[in-house]
Coordinates of C-alpha atoms in Angstrom, one line a residue:
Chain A
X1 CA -54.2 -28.0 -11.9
X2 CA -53.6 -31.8 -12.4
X3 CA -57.7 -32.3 -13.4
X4 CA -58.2 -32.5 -16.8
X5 CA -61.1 -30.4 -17.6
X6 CA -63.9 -31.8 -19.5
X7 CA -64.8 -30.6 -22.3
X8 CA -67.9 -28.2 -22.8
X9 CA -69.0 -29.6 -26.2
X10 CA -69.7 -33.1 -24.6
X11 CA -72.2 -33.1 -21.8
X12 CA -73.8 -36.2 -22.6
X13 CA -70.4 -38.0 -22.8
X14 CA -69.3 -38.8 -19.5
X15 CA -66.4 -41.3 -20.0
X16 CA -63.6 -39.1 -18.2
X17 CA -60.4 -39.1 -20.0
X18 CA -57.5 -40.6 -18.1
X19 CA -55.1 -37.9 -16.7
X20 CA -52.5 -36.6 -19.3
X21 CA -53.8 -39.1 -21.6
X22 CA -52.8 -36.5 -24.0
X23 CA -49.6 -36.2 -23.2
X24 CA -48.3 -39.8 -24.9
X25 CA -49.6 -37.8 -28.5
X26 CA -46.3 -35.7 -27.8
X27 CA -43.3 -36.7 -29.4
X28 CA -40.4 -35.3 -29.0
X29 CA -38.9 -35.0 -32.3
X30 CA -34.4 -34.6 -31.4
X31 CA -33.6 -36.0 -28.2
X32 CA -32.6 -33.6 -25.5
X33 CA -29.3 -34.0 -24.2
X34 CA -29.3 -33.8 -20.4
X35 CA -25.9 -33.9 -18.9
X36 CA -23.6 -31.2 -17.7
X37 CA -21.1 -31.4 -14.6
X38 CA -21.8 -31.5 -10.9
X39 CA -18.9 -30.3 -9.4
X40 CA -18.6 -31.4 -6.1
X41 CA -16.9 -28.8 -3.7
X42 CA -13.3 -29.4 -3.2
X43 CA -13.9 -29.8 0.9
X44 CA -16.0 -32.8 0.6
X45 CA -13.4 -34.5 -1.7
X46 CA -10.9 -33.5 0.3
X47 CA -12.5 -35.0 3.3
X48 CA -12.8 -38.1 1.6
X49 CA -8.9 -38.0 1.0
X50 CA -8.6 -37.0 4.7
X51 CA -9.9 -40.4 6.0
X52 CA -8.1 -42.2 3.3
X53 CA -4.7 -40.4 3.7
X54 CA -3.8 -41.7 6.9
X55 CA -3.0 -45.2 6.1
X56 CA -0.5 -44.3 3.3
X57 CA 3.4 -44.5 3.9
X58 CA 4.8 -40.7 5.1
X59 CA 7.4 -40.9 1.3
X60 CA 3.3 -40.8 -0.2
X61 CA 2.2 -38.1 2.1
X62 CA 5.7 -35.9 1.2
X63 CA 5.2 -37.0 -2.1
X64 CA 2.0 -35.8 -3.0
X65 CA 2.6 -31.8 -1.6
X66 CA 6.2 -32.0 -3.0
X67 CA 4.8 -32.7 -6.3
X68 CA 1.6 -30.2 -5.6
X69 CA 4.2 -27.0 -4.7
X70 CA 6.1 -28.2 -8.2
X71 CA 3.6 -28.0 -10.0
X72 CA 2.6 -24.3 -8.7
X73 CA 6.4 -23.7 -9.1
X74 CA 5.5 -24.6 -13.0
X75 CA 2.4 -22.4 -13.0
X76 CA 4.7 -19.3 -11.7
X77 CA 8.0 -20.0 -14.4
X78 CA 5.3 -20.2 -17.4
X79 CA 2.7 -17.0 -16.1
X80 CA -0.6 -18.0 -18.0
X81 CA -4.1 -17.3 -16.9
X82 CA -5.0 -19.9 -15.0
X83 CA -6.6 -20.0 -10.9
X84 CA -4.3 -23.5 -10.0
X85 CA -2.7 -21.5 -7.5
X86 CA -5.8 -19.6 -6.6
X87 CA -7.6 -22.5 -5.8
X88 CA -5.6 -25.0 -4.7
X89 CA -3.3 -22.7 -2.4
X90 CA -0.7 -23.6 0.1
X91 CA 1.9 -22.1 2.0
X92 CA 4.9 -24.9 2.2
X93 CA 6.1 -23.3 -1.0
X94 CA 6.1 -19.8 0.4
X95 CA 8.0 -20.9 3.5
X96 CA 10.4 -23.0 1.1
X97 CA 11.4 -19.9 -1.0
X98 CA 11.3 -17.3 1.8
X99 CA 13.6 -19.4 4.0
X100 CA 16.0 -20.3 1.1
X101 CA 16.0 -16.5 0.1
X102 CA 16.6 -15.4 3.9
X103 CA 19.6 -18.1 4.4
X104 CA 21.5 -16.8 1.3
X105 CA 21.0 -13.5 2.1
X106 CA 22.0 -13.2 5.7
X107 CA 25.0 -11.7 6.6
X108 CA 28.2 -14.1 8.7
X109 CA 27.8 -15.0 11.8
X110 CA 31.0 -14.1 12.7
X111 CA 30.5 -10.8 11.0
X112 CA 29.7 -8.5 13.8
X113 CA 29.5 -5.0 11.6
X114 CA 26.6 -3.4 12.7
X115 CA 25.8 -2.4 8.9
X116 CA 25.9 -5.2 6.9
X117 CA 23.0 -6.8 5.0
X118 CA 20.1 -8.3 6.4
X119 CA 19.9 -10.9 8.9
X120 CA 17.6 -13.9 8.4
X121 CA 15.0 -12.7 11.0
X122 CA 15.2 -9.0 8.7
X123 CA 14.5 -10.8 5.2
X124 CA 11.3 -13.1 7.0
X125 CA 9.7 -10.2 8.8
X126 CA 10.0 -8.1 5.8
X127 CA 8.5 -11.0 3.2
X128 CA 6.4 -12.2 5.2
X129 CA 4.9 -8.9 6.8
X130 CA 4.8 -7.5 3.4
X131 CA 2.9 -9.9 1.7
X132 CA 0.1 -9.5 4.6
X133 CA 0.3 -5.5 4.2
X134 CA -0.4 -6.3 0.2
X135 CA -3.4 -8.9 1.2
X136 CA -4.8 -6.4 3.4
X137 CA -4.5 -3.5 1.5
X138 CA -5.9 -5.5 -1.3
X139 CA -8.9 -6.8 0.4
X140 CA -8.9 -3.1 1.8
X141 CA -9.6 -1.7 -1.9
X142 CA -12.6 -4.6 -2.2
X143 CA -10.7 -7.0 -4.3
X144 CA -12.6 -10.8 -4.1
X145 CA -9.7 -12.3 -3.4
X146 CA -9.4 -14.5 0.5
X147 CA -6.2 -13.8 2.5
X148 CA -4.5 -16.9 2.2
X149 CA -5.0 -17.4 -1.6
X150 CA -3.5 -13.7 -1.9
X151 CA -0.5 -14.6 0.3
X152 CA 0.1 -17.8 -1.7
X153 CA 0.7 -16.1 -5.0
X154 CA 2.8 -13.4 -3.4
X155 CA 4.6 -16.1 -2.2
X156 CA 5.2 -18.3 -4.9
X157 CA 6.3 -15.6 -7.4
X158 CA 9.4 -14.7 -5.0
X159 CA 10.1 -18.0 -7.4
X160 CA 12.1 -16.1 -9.8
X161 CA 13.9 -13.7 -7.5
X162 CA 15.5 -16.4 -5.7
X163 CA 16.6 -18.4 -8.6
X164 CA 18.4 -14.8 -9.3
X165 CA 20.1 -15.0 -6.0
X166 CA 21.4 -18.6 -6.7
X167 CA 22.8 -16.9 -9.7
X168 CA 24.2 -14.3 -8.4
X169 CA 25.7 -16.2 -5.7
X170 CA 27.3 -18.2 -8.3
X171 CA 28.3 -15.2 -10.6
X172 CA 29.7 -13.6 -7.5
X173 CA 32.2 -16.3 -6.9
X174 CA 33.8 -15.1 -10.1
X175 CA 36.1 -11.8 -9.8
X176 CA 34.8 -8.8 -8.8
X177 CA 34.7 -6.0 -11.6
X178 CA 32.0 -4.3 -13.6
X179 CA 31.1 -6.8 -15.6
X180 CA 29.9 -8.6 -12.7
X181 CA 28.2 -6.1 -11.5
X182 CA 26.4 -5.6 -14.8
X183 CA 25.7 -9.5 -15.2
X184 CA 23.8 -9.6 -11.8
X185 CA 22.0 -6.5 -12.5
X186 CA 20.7 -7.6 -15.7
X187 CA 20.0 -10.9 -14.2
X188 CA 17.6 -9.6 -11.1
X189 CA 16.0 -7.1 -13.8
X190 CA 15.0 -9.9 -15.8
X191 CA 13.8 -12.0 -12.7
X192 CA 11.9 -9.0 -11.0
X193 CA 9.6 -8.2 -14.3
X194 CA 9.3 -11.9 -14.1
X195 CA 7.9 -12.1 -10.9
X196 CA 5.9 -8.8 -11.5
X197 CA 4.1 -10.1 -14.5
X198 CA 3.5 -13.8 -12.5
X199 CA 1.9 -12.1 -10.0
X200 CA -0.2 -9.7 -11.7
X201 CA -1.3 -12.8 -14.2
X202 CA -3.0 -13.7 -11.1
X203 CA -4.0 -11.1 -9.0
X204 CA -5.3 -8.5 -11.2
X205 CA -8.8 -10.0 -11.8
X206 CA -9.6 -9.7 -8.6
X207 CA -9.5 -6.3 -8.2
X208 CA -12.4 -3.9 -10.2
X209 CA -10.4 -2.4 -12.8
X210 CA -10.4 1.5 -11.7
X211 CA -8.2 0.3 -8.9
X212 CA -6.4 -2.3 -10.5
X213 CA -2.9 -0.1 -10.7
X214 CA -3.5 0.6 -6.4
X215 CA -3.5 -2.8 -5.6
X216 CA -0.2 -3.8 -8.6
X217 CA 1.7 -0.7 -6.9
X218 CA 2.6 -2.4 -3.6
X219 CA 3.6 -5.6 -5.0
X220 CA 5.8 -3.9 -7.8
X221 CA 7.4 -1.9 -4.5
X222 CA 7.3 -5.5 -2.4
X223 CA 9.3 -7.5 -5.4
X224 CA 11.6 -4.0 -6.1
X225 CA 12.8 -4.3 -2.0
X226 CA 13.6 -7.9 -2.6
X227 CA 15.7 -7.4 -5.6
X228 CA 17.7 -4.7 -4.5
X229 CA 18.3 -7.0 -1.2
X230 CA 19.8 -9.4 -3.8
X231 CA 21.5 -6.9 -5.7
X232 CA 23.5 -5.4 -3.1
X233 CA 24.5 -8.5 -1.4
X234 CA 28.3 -8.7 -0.9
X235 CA 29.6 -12.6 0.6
X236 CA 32.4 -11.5 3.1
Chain B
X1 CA -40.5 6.0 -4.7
X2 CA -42.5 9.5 -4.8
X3 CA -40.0 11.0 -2.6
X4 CA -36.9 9.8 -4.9
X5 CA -37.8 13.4 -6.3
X6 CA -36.8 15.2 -3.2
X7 CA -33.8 14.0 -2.8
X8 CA -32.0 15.3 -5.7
X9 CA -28.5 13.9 -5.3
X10 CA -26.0 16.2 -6.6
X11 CA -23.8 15.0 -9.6
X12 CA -20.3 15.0 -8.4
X13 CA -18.9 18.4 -10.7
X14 CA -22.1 20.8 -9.1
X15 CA -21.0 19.3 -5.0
X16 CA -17.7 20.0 -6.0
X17 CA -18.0 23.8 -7.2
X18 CA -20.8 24.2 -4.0
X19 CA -18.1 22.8 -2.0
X20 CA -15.2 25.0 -3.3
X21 CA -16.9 28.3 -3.1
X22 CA -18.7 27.6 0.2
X23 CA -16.8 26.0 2.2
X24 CA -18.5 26.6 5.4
X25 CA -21.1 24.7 3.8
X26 CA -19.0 21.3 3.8
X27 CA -20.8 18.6 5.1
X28 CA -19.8 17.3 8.6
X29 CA -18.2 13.4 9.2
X30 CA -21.6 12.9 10.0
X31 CA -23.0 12.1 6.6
X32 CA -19.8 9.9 5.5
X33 CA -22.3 7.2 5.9
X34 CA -24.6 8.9 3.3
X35 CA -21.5 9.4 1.1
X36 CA -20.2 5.9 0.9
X37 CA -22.2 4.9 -2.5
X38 CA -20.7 8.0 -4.3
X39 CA -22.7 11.0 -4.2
X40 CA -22.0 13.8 -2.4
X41 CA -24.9 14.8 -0.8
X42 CA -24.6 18.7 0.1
X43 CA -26.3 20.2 3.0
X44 CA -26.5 23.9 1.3
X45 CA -27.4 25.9 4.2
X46 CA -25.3 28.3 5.0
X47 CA -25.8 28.4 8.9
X48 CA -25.4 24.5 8.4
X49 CA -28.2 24.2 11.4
X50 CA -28.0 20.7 12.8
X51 CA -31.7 20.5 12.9
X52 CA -32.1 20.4 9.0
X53 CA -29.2 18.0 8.7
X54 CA -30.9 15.5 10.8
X55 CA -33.8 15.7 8.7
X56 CA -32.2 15.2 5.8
X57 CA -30.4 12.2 7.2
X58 CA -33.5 10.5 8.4
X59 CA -34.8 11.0 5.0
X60 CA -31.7 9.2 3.3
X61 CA -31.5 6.4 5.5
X62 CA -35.0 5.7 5.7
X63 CA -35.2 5.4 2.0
X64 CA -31.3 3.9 1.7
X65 CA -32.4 0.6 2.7
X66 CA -28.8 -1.2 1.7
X67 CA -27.8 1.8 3.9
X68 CA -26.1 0.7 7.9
X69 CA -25.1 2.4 10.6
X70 CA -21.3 3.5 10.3
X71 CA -19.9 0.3 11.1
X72 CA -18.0 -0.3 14.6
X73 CA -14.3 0.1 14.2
X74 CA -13.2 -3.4 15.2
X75 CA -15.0 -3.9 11.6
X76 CA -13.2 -4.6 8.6
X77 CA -16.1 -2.6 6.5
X78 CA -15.0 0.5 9.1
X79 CA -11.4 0.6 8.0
X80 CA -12.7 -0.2 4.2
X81 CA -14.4 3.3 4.1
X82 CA -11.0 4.5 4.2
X83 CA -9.9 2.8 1.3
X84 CA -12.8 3.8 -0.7
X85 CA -10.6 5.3 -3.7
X86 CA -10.2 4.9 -7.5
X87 CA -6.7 5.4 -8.8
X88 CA -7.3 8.8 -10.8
X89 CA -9.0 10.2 -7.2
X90 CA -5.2 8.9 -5.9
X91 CA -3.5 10.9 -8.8
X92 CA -5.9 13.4 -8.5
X93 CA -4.9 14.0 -4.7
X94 CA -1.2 13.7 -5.7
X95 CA -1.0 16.8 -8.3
X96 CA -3.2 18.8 -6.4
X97 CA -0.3 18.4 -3.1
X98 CA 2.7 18.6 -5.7
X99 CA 1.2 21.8 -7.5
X100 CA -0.6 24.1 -4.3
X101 CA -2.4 26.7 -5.5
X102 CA -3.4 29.8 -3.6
X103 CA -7.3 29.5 -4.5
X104 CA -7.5 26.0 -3.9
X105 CA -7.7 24.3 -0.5
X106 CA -6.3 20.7 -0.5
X107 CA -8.8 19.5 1.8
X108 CA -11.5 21.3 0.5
X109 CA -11.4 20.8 -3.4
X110 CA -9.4 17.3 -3.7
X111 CA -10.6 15.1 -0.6
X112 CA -13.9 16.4 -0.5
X113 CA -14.7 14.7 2.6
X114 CA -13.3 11.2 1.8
X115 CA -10.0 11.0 3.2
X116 CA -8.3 7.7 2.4
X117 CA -5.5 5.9 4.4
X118 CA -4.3 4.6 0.9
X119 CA -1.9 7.6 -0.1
X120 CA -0.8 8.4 3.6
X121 CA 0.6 4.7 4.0
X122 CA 1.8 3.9 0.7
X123 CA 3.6 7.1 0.0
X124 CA 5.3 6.6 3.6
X125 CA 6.6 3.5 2.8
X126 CA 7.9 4.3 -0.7
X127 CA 9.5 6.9 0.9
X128 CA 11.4 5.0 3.3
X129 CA 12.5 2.4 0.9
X130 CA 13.2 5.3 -1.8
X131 CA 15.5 6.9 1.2
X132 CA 17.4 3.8 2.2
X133 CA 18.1 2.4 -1.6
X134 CA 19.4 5.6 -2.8
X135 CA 21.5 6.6 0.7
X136 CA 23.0 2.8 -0.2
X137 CA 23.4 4.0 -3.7
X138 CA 25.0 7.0 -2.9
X139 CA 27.8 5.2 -0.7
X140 CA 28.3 2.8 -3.7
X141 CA 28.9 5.9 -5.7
X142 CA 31.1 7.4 -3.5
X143 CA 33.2 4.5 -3.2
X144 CA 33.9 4.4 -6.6
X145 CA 35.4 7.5 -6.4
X146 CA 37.2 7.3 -3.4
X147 CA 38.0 3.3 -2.9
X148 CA 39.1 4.6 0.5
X149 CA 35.6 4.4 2.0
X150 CA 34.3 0.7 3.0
X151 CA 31.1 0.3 1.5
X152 CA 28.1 -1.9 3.1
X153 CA 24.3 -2.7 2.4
X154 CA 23.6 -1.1 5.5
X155 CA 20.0 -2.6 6.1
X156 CA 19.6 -1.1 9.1
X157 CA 18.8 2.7 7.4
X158 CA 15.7 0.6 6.4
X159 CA 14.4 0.4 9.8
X160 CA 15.7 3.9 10.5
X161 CA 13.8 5.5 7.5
X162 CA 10.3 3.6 8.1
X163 CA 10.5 4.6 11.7
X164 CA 11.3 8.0 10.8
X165 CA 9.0 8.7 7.8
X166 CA 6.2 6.9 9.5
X167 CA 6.3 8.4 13.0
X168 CA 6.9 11.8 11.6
X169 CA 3.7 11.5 9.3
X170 CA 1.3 10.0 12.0
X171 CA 2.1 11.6 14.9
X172 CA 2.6 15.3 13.8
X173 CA -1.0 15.1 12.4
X174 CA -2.1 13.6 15.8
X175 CA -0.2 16.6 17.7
X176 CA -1.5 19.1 14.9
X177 CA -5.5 18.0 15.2
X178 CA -5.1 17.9 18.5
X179 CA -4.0 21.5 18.6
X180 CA -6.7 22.2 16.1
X181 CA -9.5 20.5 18.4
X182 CA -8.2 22.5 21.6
X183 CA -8.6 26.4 19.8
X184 CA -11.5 25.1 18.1
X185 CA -13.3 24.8 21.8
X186 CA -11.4 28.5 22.6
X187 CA -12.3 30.3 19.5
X188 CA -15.7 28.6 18.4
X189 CA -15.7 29.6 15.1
X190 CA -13.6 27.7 13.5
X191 CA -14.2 24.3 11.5
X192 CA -11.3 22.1 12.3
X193 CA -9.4 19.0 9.8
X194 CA -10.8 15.4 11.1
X195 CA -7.7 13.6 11.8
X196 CA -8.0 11.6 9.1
X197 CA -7.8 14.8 6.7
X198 CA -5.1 16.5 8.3
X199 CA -3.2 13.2 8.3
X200 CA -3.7 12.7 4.2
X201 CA -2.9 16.4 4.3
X202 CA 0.6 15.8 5.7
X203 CA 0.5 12.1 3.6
X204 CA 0.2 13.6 0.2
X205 CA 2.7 16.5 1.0
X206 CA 5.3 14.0 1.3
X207 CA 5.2 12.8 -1.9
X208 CA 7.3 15.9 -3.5
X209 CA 10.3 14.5 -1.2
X210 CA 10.1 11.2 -3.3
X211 CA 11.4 13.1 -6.9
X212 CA 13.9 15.0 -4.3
X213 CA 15.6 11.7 -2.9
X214 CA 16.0 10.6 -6.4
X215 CA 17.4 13.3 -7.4
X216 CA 19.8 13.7 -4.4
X217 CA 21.6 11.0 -6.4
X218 CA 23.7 13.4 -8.6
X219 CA 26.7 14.4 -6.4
X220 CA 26.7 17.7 -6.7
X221 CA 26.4 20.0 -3.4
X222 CA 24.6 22.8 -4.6
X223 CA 22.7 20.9 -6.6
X224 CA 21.7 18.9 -3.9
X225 CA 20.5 21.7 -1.6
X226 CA 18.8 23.6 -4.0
X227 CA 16.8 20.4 -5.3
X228 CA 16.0 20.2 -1.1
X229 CA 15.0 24.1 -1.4
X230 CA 12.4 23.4 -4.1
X231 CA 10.7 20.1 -2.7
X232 CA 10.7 21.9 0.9
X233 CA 9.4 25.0 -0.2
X234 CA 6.1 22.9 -2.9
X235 CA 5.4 21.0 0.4
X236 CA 5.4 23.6 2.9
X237 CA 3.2 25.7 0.4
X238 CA 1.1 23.2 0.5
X239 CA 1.0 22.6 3.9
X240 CA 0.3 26.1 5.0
X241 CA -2.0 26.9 1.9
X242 CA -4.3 24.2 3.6
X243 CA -4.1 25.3 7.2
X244 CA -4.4 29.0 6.7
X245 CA -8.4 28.7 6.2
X246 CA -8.5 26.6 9.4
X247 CA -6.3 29.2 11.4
X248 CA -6.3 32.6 10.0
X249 CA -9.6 33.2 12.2
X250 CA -7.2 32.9 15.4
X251 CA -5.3 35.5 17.2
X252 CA -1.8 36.3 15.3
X253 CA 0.7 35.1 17.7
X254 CA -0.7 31.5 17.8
X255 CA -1.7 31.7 14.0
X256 CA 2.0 33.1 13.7
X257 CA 3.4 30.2 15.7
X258 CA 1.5 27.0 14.4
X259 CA 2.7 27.8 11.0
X260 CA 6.3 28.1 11.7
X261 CA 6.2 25.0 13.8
X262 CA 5.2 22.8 10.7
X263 CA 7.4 24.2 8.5
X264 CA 10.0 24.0 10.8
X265 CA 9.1 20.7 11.3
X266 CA 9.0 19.8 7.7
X267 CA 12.2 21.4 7.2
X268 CA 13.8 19.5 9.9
X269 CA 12.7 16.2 8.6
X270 CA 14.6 17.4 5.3
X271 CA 17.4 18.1 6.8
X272 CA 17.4 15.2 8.9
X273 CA 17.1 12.5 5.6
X274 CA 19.7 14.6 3.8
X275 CA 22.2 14.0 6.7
X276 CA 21.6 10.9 7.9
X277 CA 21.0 9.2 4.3
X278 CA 23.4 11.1 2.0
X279 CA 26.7 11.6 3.8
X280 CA 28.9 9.0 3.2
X281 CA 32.4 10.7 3.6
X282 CA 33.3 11.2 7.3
X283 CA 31.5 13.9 8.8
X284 CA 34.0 16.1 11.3
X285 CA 31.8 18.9 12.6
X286 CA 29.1 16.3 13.3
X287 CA 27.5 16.6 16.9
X288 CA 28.3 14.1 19.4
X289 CA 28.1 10.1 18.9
X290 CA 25.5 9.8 21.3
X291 CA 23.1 11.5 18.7
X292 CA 21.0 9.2 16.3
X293 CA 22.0 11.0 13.6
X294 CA 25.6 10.7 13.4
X295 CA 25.5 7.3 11.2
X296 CA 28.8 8.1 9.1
X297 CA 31.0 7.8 12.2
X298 CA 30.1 3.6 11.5
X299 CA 31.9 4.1 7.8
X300 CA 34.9 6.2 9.4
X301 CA 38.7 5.4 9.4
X302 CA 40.2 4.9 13.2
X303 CA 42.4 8.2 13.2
X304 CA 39.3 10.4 11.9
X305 CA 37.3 8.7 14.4
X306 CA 39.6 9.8 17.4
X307 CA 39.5 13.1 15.8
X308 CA 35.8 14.0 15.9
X309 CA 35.6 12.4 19.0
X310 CA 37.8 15.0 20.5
X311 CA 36.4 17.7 18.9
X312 CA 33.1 17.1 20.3

């Protein structure tokens, strides 16, 4: 392939041409941009942070996930297409909310009525365990989406459930009367479509669309359990 | 490939009238591995012989190269199989166990061999959360009308219900296939449920109680029981509608006894939500407070508490 054939016409001739002498006839007339992005994969970079990370001060080290779960906390109060939390996921800001949510909404030590609300232990189990029955039943249906990505975006869309239970909690130390009642109802309506649409705004493309509604159905029921927990919580 | 053309797969409408008028032609959980890319491949021989089946099968999965073995069940692809539904095959399933008709088997003419775990679980667990929201709504009711009764969010009817609901709808298909299995080997003419089908079968009957519950909101008594009346009756249709096929080649008596197990069953279950979930005034006549089902005695005033006590 590289020898340049000679050419039949010329027998006698048998000064052989240098190799692709031809090729310096060719000009090209626009210049052809060559650029584009290599994207390195986020574990290498992150493994260059690793080594680099364990000088800095522990304020640097709190610092830098604080500000990572505020941002996702941003991503979940404005709901906009975007995979932030998909690909950078973590779990502090699931624990954060889930163990806010569950100390507000357990029921008094010293009150020892066996039906009362939940206790802590209830509202962890039943956050927790449900957003792994959603995963799984999500990754069941043959959505693309990993386990812990799935379990970060239930997580950080309990967002605007609890900042309904820090409103209620405050609305509730007002007197007690149906206009309260109303308030806090409207309140947690609000927040629960919230939280619905945040969630969906991220999960839905992961599912093929003739099962999209089976996979939204369990979180709707998931975020509909958590609101009524806030709804029908009485301080004693 | 030159033998694409004898293996004409069946479009889905022609498998599903072959399927509905011969149903002793149904394909066996054998060729769910055949099934999993969508067509329903129909084995239309009447004496189903085993022999033709297998060469049918080697056929298909010689040529199916993307085709494996049914995967081991400590798989996640195994338990995927189960899961293997669109949502209009989901709604599908849910009108054809809310409206049973005579002609139509459920198992037969809506699962058509691909029984899901989707509708059994989900329809469970909206059930239990349906049951304990609208029990706690229906003491919040009641207490606005009668400020005397102390009023709770009684989070514990949440584990009751799951327990309950779940339990009742897995292990009553485990006893009934089971049963199934064990005449099957007696009479040896019959073509039993998997357990998978009998437990969709029992899944999808559920749903009817969902509307019910909702409904068991409005206050009024007769109301109340004869919205129970209605649900009860559309799921025990349903229920024996699908097992008659499966039993009505047995002897009478067992036949006979089968069937008014699992509506008995089923009524209990009614009966046992309506009590447990939806009395919140004091319940005198109740049986004794060693029984489960006595919750109201919690929400009771001392001197009617001594007083039931001594009646029982």
């Amino acid at each position: 392939m590289a020898e340049v054939a000679e050419s039949p016409g010329d027998p006698g001739t048998a000064s052989p041409r240098p190799l692709f002498a031809g090729l310096s006839d060719i000009s090209i007339s626009q210049d052809i941009p060559i650029e584009g992005e290599i994207t390195i994969p986020m574990r290498s970079r992150s493994r260059e942070f690793d080594s680099s990370t364990l000088n800095e001060s522990v304020q640097n080290t709190i610092m830098r996930d604080l500000k990572a779960v505020g941002k996702k906390f941003m991503h979940v109060l404005y709901p906009r297409k975007s995979n932030t939390l998909l690909r950078d996921w973590d779990l502090w800001g699931p624990l954060i909310l889930c163990v806010t949510l569950a100390l507000m909404l357990q029921r008094g030590s010293v009150d020892s009525e066996k039906d009362g609300g939940p206790q802590f232990a209830e509202v962890f189990v039943i956050v927790w365990f449900g957003a792994v029955t959603i995963t799984l039943n999500s990754k069941l249906l043959g959505g693309n989406i990993s386990f812990f990505q799935s379990l970060c975006v239930l997580g950080y869309c309990i967002l605007p459930l609890t900042v309904a239970m820090l409103i209620c909690r405050l609305v509730l130390l007002a007197e007690p009367g149906p206009i309260n009642f109303m308030v806090r109802l409207f309140v947690v309506i609000v927040m629960f479509a919230w939280s619905i649409v945040a969630s969906t705004a991220f999960l839905a493309d992961s599912q093929p669309p003739n099962r999209k509604a089976l996979a939204v159905y369990p979180v709707f029921l998931f975020y509909f359990v958590i609101s009524w927990m806030i709804l029908t919580f009485t301080p004693q | 490939m030159a033998a694409a053309d004898d293996l004409a797969f069946h479009e889905f409408e022609e498998a599903t009238n072959l399927l509905a008028e011969t149903p002793d032609a149904a394909t066996t959980s054998r060729s769910d591995q055949l099934t999993s890319l969508g067509h329903v491949a129909v084995a239309a021989g009447t004496g189903s012989s085993y022999g033709a089946e297998d060469e049918v099968e080697s056929d298909k999965t010689a040529l199916l190269q993307a085709e494996k073995p049914q995967p081991g069940f400590w798989t996640f692809s195994y338990y995927q199989s189960f899961f293997d539904v669109d949502t209009s095959q989901v709604l599908d399933r849910i009108k054809g166990a809310l409206l049973p008709r005579p002609g139509h088997n459920f198992v037969r003419h809506h699962l058509r061999n691909r029984p899901d775990l989707y509708g059994p679980f989900w329809i469970c667990a909206t059930l239990a959360f349906v049951l304990a929201v609208t029990g706690n709504l229906t003491l919040v009711l009641a207490q606005r009308r009668d400020p005397s009764i102390h009023y709770s969010p009684q989070f514990h009817k949440v584990t009751m219900a799951g327990i309950t609901i779940y339990c009742y709808a897995w292990l009553v298909p485990l006893v009934l296939w089971g049963f199934l299995r064990w005449r099957q080997g007696v009479q040896e003419r019959v073509d039993p449920y998997s357990f998978l089908e009998t437990v969709c079968v029992y899944g999808y009957s559920l749903f009817i109680f969902i509307p019910m519950v909702v409904l068991w909101l409005i206050p009024v008594p007769w109301l109340q029981w004869l919205f129970g009346a209605l649900a009860l009756a559309l799921s025990t249709a349903g229920l024996v509608l699908t097992l008659w096929p499966v039993i009505r080649e047995d002897t009478r008596l067992v036949a006979v006894a089968l069937l008014s197990t699992v509506v008995l069953l089923h009524a209990l279950l009614a009966m046992g939500c309506k009590l447990y979930f939806f009395q919140p005034l004091p319940l005198e006549q109740v049986a004794p407070p060693a029984q489960v089902t006595s919750l109201a005695l919690h929400t009771q005033l001392p001197p009617t508490l001594a007083r039931s006590m001594g009646t029982s």
